[in-house]
Amino acid sequence: MAKLEKTAVVEAAIVEIEVVEEKETKSTQTTAQTQASPWKVGAHVSAAGGVENAVTNAAAIGANAFALFVKSQRKWNAPPLKQENADAFKARMKEYGYTSDVVLPHGNYLVNLGNPANTYAYFSSYLTIYYAQKLIEVCREKQEKS
């Protein structure tokens, strides 16, 4: 009896792996088909586990554009972006055929420049500057490639 249960578990795992592999192949094909479209359709995708996962998540739903949070949307602080994650993000962008003009970085929910409390106004100003600096970096990269 134990052997049958083990076999059933193994068979279920094999089926699950095949489904995942099929989804990955299908998402790459779907993305390739939609990249040429003048219509940009996508979603706000998760970057959990690393910013590079946003690209894979967008491709998995067949999106030819996507939005993502550049840091935690509910916290003031965030660890700096690791170079390995940035490199993986760029590699996946290239792999799936995305360009920076179809990616929308999303700001933090906590930013409120009109908040009368000094502490919140300070952090809101800080995050606004942070996002502006990130956008400047992206624009510089685009100009250097042109």
PDB file of C-alpha atoms in Angstrom:
ATOM      1  CA  MET A   1       0.000   0.000   0.000  1.00  0.00           C
ATOM      2  CA  ALA A   2       2.813   2.433   0.875  1.00  0.00           C
ATOM      3  CA  LYS A   3       4.413   1.814  -2.514  1.00  0.00           C
ATOM      4  CA  LEU A   4       1.174   2.778  -4.308  1.00  0.00           C
ATOM      5  CA  GLU A   5       0.912   6.020  -2.312  1.00  0.00           C
ATOM      6  CA  LYS A   6       4.512   6.860  -3.103  1.00  0.00           C
ATOM      7  CA  THR A   7       3.945   6.130  -6.790  1.00  0.00           C
ATOM      8  CA  ALA A   8       0.832   8.291  -6.819  1.00  0.00           C
ATOM      9  CA  VAL A   9       2.767  11.160  -5.237  1.00  0.00           C
ATOM     10  CA  VAL A  10       5.606  10.762  -7.734  1.00  0.00           C
ATOM     11  CA  GLU A  11       3.159  10.641 -10.657  1.00  0.00           C
ATOM     12  CA  ALA A  12       1.394  13.758  -9.389  1.00  0.00           C
ATOM     13  CA  ALA A  13       4.735  15.556  -9.113  1.00  0.00           C
ATOM     14  CA  ILE A  14       5.666  14.554 -12.676  1.00  0.00           C
ATOM     15  CA  VAL A  15       2.348  15.865 -13.989  1.00  0.00           C
ATOM     16  CA  GLU A  16       2.856  19.127 -12.091  1.00  0.00           C
ATOM     17  CA  ILE A  17       6.367  19.536 -13.528  1.00  0.00           C
ATOM     18  CA  GLU A  18       5.059  18.918 -17.060  1.00  0.00           C
ATOM     19  CA  VAL A  19       2.353  21.559 -16.575  1.00  0.00           C
ATOM     20  CA  VAL A  20       4.931  24.112 -15.372  1.00  0.00           C
ATOM     21  CA  GLU A  21       7.231  23.340 -18.326  1.00  0.00           C
ATOM     22  CA  GLU A  22       4.302  23.678 -20.739  1.00  0.00           C
ATOM     23  CA  LYS A  23       3.324  27.046 -19.208  1.00  0.00           C
ATOM     24  CA  GLU A  24       6.897  28.341 -19.504  1.00  0.00           C
ATOM     25  CA  THR A  25       7.100  27.372 -23.194  1.00  0.00           C
ATOM     26  CA  LYS A  26       3.647  28.771 -23.907  1.00  0.00           C
ATOM     27  CA  SER A  27       4.382  32.070 -22.123  1.00  0.00           C
ATOM     28  CA  THR A  28       7.562  32.593 -24.168  1.00  0.00           C
ATOM     29  CA  GLN A  29       5.647  31.977 -27.393  1.00  0.00           C
ATOM     30  CA  THR A  30       2.754  34.216 -26.355  1.00  0.00           C
ATOM     31  CA  THR A  31       5.118  37.030 -25.438  1.00  0.00           C
ATOM     32  CA  ALA A  32       6.957  36.719 -28.754  1.00  0.00           C
ATOM     33  CA  GLN A  33       3.639  36.954 -30.611  1.00  0.00           C
ATOM     34  CA  THR A  34       2.423  40.000 -28.689  1.00  0.00           C
ATOM     35  CA  GLN A  35       5.666  42.038 -28.694  1.00  0.00           C
ATOM     36  CA  ALA A  36       5.037  43.315 -32.236  1.00  0.00           C
ATOM     37  CA  SER A  37       1.502  44.474 -31.451  1.00  0.00           C
ATOM     38  CA  PRO A  38       0.923  48.242 -31.335  1.00  0.00           C
ATOM     39  CA  TRP A  39      -1.453  47.603 -28.421  1.00  0.00           C
ATOM     40  CA  LYS A  40       0.298  47.319 -25.095  1.00  0.00           C
ATOM     41  CA  VAL A  41      -1.579  45.128 -22.646  1.00  0.00           C
ATOM     42  CA  GLY A  42      -0.269  43.986 -19.307  1.00  0.00           C
ATOM     43  CA  ALA A  43      -0.738  44.063 -15.577  1.00  0.00           C
ATOM     44  CA  HIS A  44       0.904  45.014 -12.336  1.00  0.00           C
ATOM     45  CA  VAL A  45       3.039  41.929 -11.696  1.00  0.00           C
ATOM     46  CA  SER A  46       4.756  40.579  -8.620  1.00  0.00           C
ATOM     47  CA  ALA A  47       8.495  40.993  -8.148  1.00  0.00           C
ATOM     48  CA  ALA A  48       8.515  38.793  -5.038  1.00  0.00           C
ATOM     49  CA  GLY A  49      11.774  36.931  -4.672  1.00  0.00           C
ATOM     50  CA  GLY A  50      13.668  39.346  -6.894  1.00  0.00           C
ATOM     51  CA  VAL A  51      12.924  42.116  -9.372  1.00  0.00           C
ATOM     52  CA  GLU A  52      13.803  39.750 -12.231  1.00  0.00           C
ATOM     53  CA  ASN A  53      10.714  37.672 -11.402  1.00  0.00           C
ATOM     54  CA  ALA A  54       8.465  40.502 -12.577  1.00  0.00           C
ATOM     55  CA  VAL A  55       9.602  39.840 -16.144  1.00  0.00           C
ATOM     56  CA  THR A  56       8.848  36.128 -15.898  1.00  0.00           C
ATOM     57  CA  ASN A  57       5.476  36.837 -14.291  1.00  0.00           C
ATOM     58  CA  ALA A  58       4.552  39.249 -17.082  1.00  0.00           C
ATOM     59  CA  ALA A  59       5.550  36.716 -19.728  1.00  0.00           C
ATOM     60  CA  ALA A  60       3.559  33.995 -17.952  1.00  0.00           C
ATOM     61  CA  ILE A  61       0.324  35.930 -18.501  1.00  0.00           C
ATOM     62  CA  GLY A  62       1.183  36.873 -22.089  1.00  0.00           C
ATOM     63  CA  ALA A  63       1.633  40.570 -21.330  1.00  0.00           C
ATOM     64  CA  ASN A  64       3.612  42.771 -23.706  1.00  0.00           C
ATOM     65  CA  ALA A  65       3.874  45.498 -21.048  1.00  0.00           C
ATOM     66  CA  PHE A  66       3.912  45.460 -17.263  1.00  0.00           C
ATOM     67  CA  ALA A  67       4.128  47.506 -14.077  1.00  0.00           C
ATOM     68  CA  LEU A  68       6.042  46.642 -10.921  1.00  0.00           C
ATOM     69  CA  PHE A  69       6.969  48.139  -7.576  1.00  0.00           C
ATOM     70  CA  VAL A  70      10.633  49.175  -7.466  1.00  0.00           C
ATOM     71  CA  LYS A  71      10.637  48.581  -3.699  1.00  0.00           C
ATOM     72  CA  SER A  72       8.164  47.494  -1.055  1.00  0.00           C
ATOM     73  CA  GLN A  73       5.005  49.532  -1.500  1.00  0.00           C
ATOM     74  CA  ARG A  74       4.153  49.481   2.215  1.00  0.00           C
ATOM     75  CA  LYS A  75       7.480  50.280   3.877  1.00  0.00           C
ATOM     76  CA  TRP A  76       9.591  53.411   4.058  1.00  0.00           C
ATOM     77  CA  ASN A  77      12.891  51.592   3.938  1.00  0.00           C
ATOM     78  CA  ALA A  78      14.151  48.973   1.519  1.00  0.00           C
ATOM     79  CA  PRO A  79      17.375  47.082   0.999  1.00  0.00           C
ATOM     80  CA  PRO A  80      19.406  48.313  -1.959  1.00  0.00           C
ATOM     81  CA  LEU A  81      18.940  46.489  -5.239  1.00  0.00           C
ATOM     82  CA  LYS A  82      21.611  43.803  -5.549  1.00  0.00           C
ATOM     83  CA  GLN A  83      23.668  43.867  -8.738  1.00  0.00           C
ATOM     84  CA  GLU A  84      22.889  40.194  -9.384  1.00  0.00           C
ATOM     85  CA  ASN A  85      19.144  40.957  -9.379  1.00  0.00           C
ATOM     86  CA  ALA A  86      19.621  43.963 -11.668  1.00  0.00           C
ATOM     87  CA  ASP A  87      21.676  41.843 -14.082  1.00  0.00           C
ATOM     88  CA  ALA A  88      19.084  39.047 -13.996  1.00  0.00           C
ATOM     89  CA  PHE A  89      16.313  41.604 -14.663  1.00  0.00           C
ATOM     90  CA  LYS A  90      18.157  42.948 -17.719  1.00  0.00           C
ATOM     91  CA  ALA A  91      18.867  39.419 -18.977  1.00  0.00           C
ATOM     92  CA  ARG A  92      15.216  38.395 -18.671  1.00  0.00           C
ATOM     93  CA  MET A  93      14.077  41.613 -20.332  1.00  0.00           C
ATOM     94  CA  LYS A  94      16.249  40.676 -23.303  1.00  0.00           C
ATOM     95  CA  GLU A  95      15.243  36.996 -23.198  1.00  0.00           C
ATOM     96  CA  TYR A  96      11.523  37.792 -23.320  1.00  0.00           C
ATOM     97  CA  GLY A  97      11.840  40.739 -25.714  1.00  0.00           C
ATOM     98  CA  TYR A  98      10.739  43.527 -23.373  1.00  0.00           C
ATOM     99  CA  THR A  99      12.142  47.053 -23.637  1.00  0.00           C
ATOM    100  CA  SER A 100      12.157  49.757 -20.981  1.00  0.00           C
ATOM    101  CA  ASP A 101       9.398  51.705 -22.735  1.00  0.00           C
ATOM    102  CA  VAL A 102       6.849  48.988 -21.872  1.00  0.00           C
ATOM    103  CA  VAL A 103       7.776  48.758 -18.173  1.00  0.00           C
ATOM    104  CA  LEU A 104       6.104  51.056 -15.673  1.00  0.00           C
ATOM    105  CA  PRO A 105       7.878  51.391 -12.318  1.00  0.00           C
ATOM    106  CA  HIS A 106       5.296  52.048  -9.616  1.00  0.00           C
ATOM    107  CA  GLY A 107       5.850  54.293  -6.618  1.00  0.00           C
ATOM    108  CA  ASN A 108       5.231  53.672  -2.943  1.00  0.00           C
ATOM    109  CA  TYR A 109       1.724  53.898  -1.427  1.00  0.00           C
ATOM    110  CA  LEU A 110       3.070  55.874   1.525  1.00  0.00           C
ATOM    111  CA  VAL A 111       4.218  58.935  -0.448  1.00  0.00           C
ATOM    112  CA  ASN A 112       2.040  61.927   0.435  1.00  0.00           C
ATOM    113  CA  LEU A 113       3.749  65.270  -0.117  1.00  0.00           C
ATOM    114  CA  GLY A 114       0.761  67.083   1.392  1.00  0.00           C
ATOM    115  CA  ASN A 115       1.019  65.394   4.780  1.00  0.00           C
ATOM    116  CA  PRO A 116       1.325  68.061   7.520  1.00  0.00           C
ATOM    117  CA  ALA A 117       3.341  65.804   9.859  1.00  0.00           C
ATOM    118  CA  ASN A 118       7.041  66.641   9.464  1.00  0.00           C
ATOM    119  CA  THR A 119       8.203  63.034   9.666  1.00  0.00           C
ATOM    120  CA  TYR A 120       5.872  61.824   6.928  1.00  0.00           C
ATOM    121  CA  ALA A 121       6.565  64.879   4.789  1.00  0.00           C
ATOM    122  CA  TYR A 122      10.305  64.182   5.096  1.00  0.00           C
ATOM    123  CA  PHE A 123       9.959  60.523   4.102  1.00  0.00           C
ATOM    124  CA  SER A 124       7.585  61.415   1.271  1.00  0.00           C
ATOM    125  CA  SER A 125      10.092  63.951  -0.052  1.00  0.00           C
ATOM    126  CA  TYR A 126      12.896  61.422   0.296  1.00  0.00           C
ATOM    127  CA  LEU A 127      10.995  58.756  -1.658  1.00  0.00           C
ATOM    128  CA  THR A 128      10.014  61.242  -4.358  1.00  0.00           C
ATOM    129  CA  ILE A 129      13.688  62.106  -4.838  1.00  0.00           C
ATOM    130  CA  TYR A 130      14.591  58.401  -4.761  1.00  0.00           C
ATOM    131  CA  TYR A 131      12.129  57.618  -7.563  1.00  0.00           C
ATOM    132  CA  ALA A 132      13.285  60.639  -9.570  1.00  0.00           C
ATOM    133  CA  GLN A 133      16.895  59.440  -9.308  1.00  0.00           C
ATOM    134  CA  LYS A 134      15.911  55.962 -10.479  1.00  0.00           C
ATOM    135  CA  LEU A 135      14.105  57.440 -13.475  1.00  0.00           C
ATOM    136  CA  ILE A 136      17.134  59.588 -14.318  1.00  0.00           C
ATOM    137  CA  GLU A 137      19.317  56.453 -14.250  1.00  0.00           C
ATOM    138  CA  VAL A 138      16.961  54.689 -16.668  1.00  0.00           C
ATOM    139  CA  CYS A 139      16.867  57.704 -18.993  1.00  0.00           C
ATOM    140  CA  ARG A 140      20.673  57.912 -19.003  1.00  0.00           C
ATOM    141  CA  GLU A 141      20.901  54.239 -19.915  1.00  0.00           C
ATOM    142  CA  LYS A 142      18.460  54.796 -22.787  1.00  0.00           C
ATOM    143  CA  GLN A 143      20.462  57.799 -24.059  1.00  0.00           C
ATOM    144  CA  GLU A 144      23.732  55.866 -23.892  1.00  0.00           C
ATOM    145  CA  LYS A 145      22.219  53.090 -26.017  1.00  0.00           C
ATOM    146  CA  SER A 146      20.903  55.567 -28.607  1.00  0.00           C
TER     147      SER A 146
END
